[in-house]
PDB file of C-alpha atoms in Angstrom:
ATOM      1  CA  UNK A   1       3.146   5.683  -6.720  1.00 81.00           C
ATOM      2  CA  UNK A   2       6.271   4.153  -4.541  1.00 79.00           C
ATOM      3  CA  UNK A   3       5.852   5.336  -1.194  1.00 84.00           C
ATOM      4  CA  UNK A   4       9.071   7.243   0.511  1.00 77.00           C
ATOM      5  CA  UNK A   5      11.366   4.983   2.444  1.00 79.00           C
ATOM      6  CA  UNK A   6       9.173   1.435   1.911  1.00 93.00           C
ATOM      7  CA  UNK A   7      11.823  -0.509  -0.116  1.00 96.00           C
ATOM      8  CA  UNK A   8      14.224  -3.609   0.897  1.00 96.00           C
ATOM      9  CA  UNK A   9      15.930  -6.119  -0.801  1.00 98.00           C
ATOM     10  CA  UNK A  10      15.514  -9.807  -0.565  1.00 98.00           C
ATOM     11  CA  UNK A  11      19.125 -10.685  -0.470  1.00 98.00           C
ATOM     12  CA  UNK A  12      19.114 -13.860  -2.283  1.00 98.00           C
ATOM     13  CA  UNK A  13      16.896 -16.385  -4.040  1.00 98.00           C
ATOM     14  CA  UNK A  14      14.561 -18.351  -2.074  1.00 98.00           C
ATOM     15  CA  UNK A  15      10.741 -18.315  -0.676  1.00 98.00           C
ATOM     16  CA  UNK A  16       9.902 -14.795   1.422  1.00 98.00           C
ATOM     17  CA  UNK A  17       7.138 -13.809   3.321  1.00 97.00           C
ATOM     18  CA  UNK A  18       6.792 -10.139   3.082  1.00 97.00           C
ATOM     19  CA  UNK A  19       4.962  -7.969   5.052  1.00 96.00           C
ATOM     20  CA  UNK A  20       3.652  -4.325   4.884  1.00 95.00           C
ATOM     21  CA  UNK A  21       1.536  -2.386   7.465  1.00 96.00           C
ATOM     22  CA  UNK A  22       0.660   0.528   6.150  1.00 95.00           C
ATOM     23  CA  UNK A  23      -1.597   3.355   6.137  1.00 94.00           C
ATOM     24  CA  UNK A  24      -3.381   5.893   4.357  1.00 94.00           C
ATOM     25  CA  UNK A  25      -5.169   9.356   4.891  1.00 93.00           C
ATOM     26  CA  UNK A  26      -7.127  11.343   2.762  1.00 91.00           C
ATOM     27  CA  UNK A  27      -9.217  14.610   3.286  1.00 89.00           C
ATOM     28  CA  UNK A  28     -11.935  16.380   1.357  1.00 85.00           C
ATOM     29  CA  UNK A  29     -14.731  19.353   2.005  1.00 77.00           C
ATOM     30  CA  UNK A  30     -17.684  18.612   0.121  1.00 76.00           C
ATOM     31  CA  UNK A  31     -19.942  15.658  -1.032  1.00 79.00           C
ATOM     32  CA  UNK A  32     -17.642  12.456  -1.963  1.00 85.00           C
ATOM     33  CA  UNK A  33     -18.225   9.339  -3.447  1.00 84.00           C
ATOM     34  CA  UNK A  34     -16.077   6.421  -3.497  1.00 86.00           C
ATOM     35  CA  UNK A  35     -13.094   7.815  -2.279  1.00 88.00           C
ATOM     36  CA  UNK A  36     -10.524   4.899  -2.296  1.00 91.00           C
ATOM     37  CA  UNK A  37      -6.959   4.139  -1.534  1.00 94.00           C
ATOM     38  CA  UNK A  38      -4.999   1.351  -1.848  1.00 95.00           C
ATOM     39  CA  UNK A  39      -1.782   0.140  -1.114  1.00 95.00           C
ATOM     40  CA  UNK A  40      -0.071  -3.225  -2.847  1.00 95.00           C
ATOM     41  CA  UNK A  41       3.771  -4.898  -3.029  1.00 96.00           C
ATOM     42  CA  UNK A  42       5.279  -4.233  -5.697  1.00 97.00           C
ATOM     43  CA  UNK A  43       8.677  -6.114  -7.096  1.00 98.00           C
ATOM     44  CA  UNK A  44      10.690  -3.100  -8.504  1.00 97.00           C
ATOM     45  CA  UNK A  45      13.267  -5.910 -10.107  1.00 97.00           C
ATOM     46  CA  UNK A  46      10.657  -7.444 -12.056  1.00 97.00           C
ATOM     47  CA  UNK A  47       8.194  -4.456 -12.683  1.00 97.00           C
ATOM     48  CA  UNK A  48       5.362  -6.226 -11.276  1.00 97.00           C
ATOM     49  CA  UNK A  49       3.085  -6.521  -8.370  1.00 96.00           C
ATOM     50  CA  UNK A  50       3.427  -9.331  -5.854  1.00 97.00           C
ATOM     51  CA  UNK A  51       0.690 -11.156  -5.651  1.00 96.00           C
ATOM     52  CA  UNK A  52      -2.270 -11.516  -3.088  1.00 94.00           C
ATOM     53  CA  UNK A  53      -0.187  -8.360  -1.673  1.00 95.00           C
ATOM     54  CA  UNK A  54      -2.734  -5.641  -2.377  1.00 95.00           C
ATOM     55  CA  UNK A  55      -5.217  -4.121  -0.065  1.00 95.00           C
ATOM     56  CA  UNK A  56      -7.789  -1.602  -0.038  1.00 94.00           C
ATOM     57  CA  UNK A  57      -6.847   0.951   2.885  1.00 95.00           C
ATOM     58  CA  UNK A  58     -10.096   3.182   2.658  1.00 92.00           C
ATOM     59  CA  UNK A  59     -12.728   3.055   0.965  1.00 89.00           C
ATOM     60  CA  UNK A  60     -15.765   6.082   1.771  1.00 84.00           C
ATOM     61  CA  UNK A  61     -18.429   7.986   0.855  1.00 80.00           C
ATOM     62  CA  UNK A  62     -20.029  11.761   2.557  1.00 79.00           C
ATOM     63  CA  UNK A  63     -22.669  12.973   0.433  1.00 72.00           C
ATOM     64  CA  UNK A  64     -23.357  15.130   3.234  1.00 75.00           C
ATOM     65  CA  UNK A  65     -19.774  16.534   4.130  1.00 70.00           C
ATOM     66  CA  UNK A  66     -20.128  20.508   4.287  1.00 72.00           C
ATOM     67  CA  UNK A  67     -17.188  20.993   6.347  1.00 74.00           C
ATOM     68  CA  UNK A  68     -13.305  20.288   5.711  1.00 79.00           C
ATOM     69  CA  UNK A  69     -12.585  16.768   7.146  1.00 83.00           C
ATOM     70  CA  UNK A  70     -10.446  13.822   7.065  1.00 86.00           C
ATOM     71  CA  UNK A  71      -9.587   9.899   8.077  1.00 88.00           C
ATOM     72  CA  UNK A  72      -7.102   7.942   8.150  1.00 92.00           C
ATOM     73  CA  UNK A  73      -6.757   4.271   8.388  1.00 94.00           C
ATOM     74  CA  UNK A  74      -4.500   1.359   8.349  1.00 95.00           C
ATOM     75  CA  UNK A  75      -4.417  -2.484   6.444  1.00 95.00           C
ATOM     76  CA  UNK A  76      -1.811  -5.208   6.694  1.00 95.00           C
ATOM     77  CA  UNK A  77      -0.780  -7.383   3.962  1.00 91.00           C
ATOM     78  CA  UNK A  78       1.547 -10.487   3.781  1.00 91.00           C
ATOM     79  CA  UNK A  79       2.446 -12.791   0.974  1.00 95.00           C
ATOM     80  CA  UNK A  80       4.870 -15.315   0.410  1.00 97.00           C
ATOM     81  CA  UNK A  81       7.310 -14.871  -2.407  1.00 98.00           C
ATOM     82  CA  UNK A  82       9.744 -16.416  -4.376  1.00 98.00           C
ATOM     83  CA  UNK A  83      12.513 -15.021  -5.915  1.00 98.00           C
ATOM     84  CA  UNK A  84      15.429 -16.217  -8.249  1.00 98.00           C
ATOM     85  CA  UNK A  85      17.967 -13.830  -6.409  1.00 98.00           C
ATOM     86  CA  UNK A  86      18.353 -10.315  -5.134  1.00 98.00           C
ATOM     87  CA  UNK A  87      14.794  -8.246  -5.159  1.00 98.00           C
ATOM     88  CA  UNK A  88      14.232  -4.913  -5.145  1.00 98.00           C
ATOM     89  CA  UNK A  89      10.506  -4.767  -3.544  1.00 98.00           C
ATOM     90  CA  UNK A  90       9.082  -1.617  -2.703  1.00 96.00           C
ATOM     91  CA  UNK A  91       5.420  -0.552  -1.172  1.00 96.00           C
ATOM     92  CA  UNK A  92       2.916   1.363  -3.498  1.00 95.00           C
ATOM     93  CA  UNK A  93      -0.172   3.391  -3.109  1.00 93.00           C
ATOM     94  CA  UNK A  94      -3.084   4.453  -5.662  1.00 93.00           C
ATOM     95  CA  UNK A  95      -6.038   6.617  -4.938  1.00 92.00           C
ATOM     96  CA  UNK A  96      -9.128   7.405  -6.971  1.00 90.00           C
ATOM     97  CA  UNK A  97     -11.814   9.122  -6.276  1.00 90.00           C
ATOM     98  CA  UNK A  98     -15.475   9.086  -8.447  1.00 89.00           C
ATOM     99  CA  UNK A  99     -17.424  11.923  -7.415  1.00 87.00           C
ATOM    100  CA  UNK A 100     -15.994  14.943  -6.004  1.00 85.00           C
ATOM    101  CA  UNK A 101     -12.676  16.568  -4.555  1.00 84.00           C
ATOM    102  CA  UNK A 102     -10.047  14.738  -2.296  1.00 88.00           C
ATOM    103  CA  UNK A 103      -6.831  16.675  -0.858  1.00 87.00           C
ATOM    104  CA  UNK A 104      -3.823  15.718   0.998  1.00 87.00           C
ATOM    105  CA  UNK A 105      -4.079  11.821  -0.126  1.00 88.00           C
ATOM    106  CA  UNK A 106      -1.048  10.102   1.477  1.00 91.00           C
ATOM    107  CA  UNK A 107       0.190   6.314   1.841  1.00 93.00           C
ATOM    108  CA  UNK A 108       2.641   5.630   4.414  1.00 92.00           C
ATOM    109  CA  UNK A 109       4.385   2.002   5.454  1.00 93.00           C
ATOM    110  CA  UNK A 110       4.365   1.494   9.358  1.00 89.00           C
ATOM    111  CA  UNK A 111       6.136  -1.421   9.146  1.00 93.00           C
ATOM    112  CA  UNK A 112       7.698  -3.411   5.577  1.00 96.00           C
ATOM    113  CA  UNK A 113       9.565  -6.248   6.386  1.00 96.00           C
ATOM    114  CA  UNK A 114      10.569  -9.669   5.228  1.00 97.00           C
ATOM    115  CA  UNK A 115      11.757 -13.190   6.352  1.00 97.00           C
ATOM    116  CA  UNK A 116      13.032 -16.142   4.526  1.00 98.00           C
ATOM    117  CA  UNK A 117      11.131 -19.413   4.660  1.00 98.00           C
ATOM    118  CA  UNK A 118      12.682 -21.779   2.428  1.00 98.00           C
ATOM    119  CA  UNK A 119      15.141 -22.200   0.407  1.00 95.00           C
TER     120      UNK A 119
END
């Protein structure tokens, strides 16, 4: 799922590293297993991922939860890409969860950004 406002374009071709600090919070109020949430680069121009650009955010389990409750937590990924011209790249988050019931999952960037390296 493309997370609001976490797109740029690479301007023209050449060798980026791109960057994305972002976060993720997730709530629940009973026994949960293997409640995960992830958060990769994705190249809208080509319809792929970027790789080595995806990163788990959380990853939890309560058994024991009895109350409402929540975290939150953050990951940072970078990755140098190359590109044959302008890129559309955008930040994505996913969230699963095995055993259980999750609520108000949500993937935010903090900070997407890119600089040129080569040519």
């Amino acid at each position: 799922m493309p997370v609001t406002g976490a797109q740029l374009v690479l301007p023209e071709a050449g060798v980026y590293e791109v960057i994305a600090d972002v976060q993720g919070s997730i709530g629940w109020a009973a026994g949960v297993g293997n409640a995960i949430i992830d958060a990769q680069v994705f190249d809208v121009t080509a319809g792929a991922a970027i790789p080595l650009s995806a990163r788990r955010i959380i990853l939890f389990t309560d058994q024991g939860a009895t109350a409402t409750t929540g975290i939150q937590a953050n990951a940072s990924a970078a990755a140098l890409y190359q590109v044959a011209g302008p890129t559309t790249i955008r930040v994505e988050g996913s969230w699963r969860t095995d055993v259980g019931t999750t609520f108000q999952k949500v993937v935010w960037a903090t900070n997407f950004r890119f600089k040129k390296v080569a040519d």
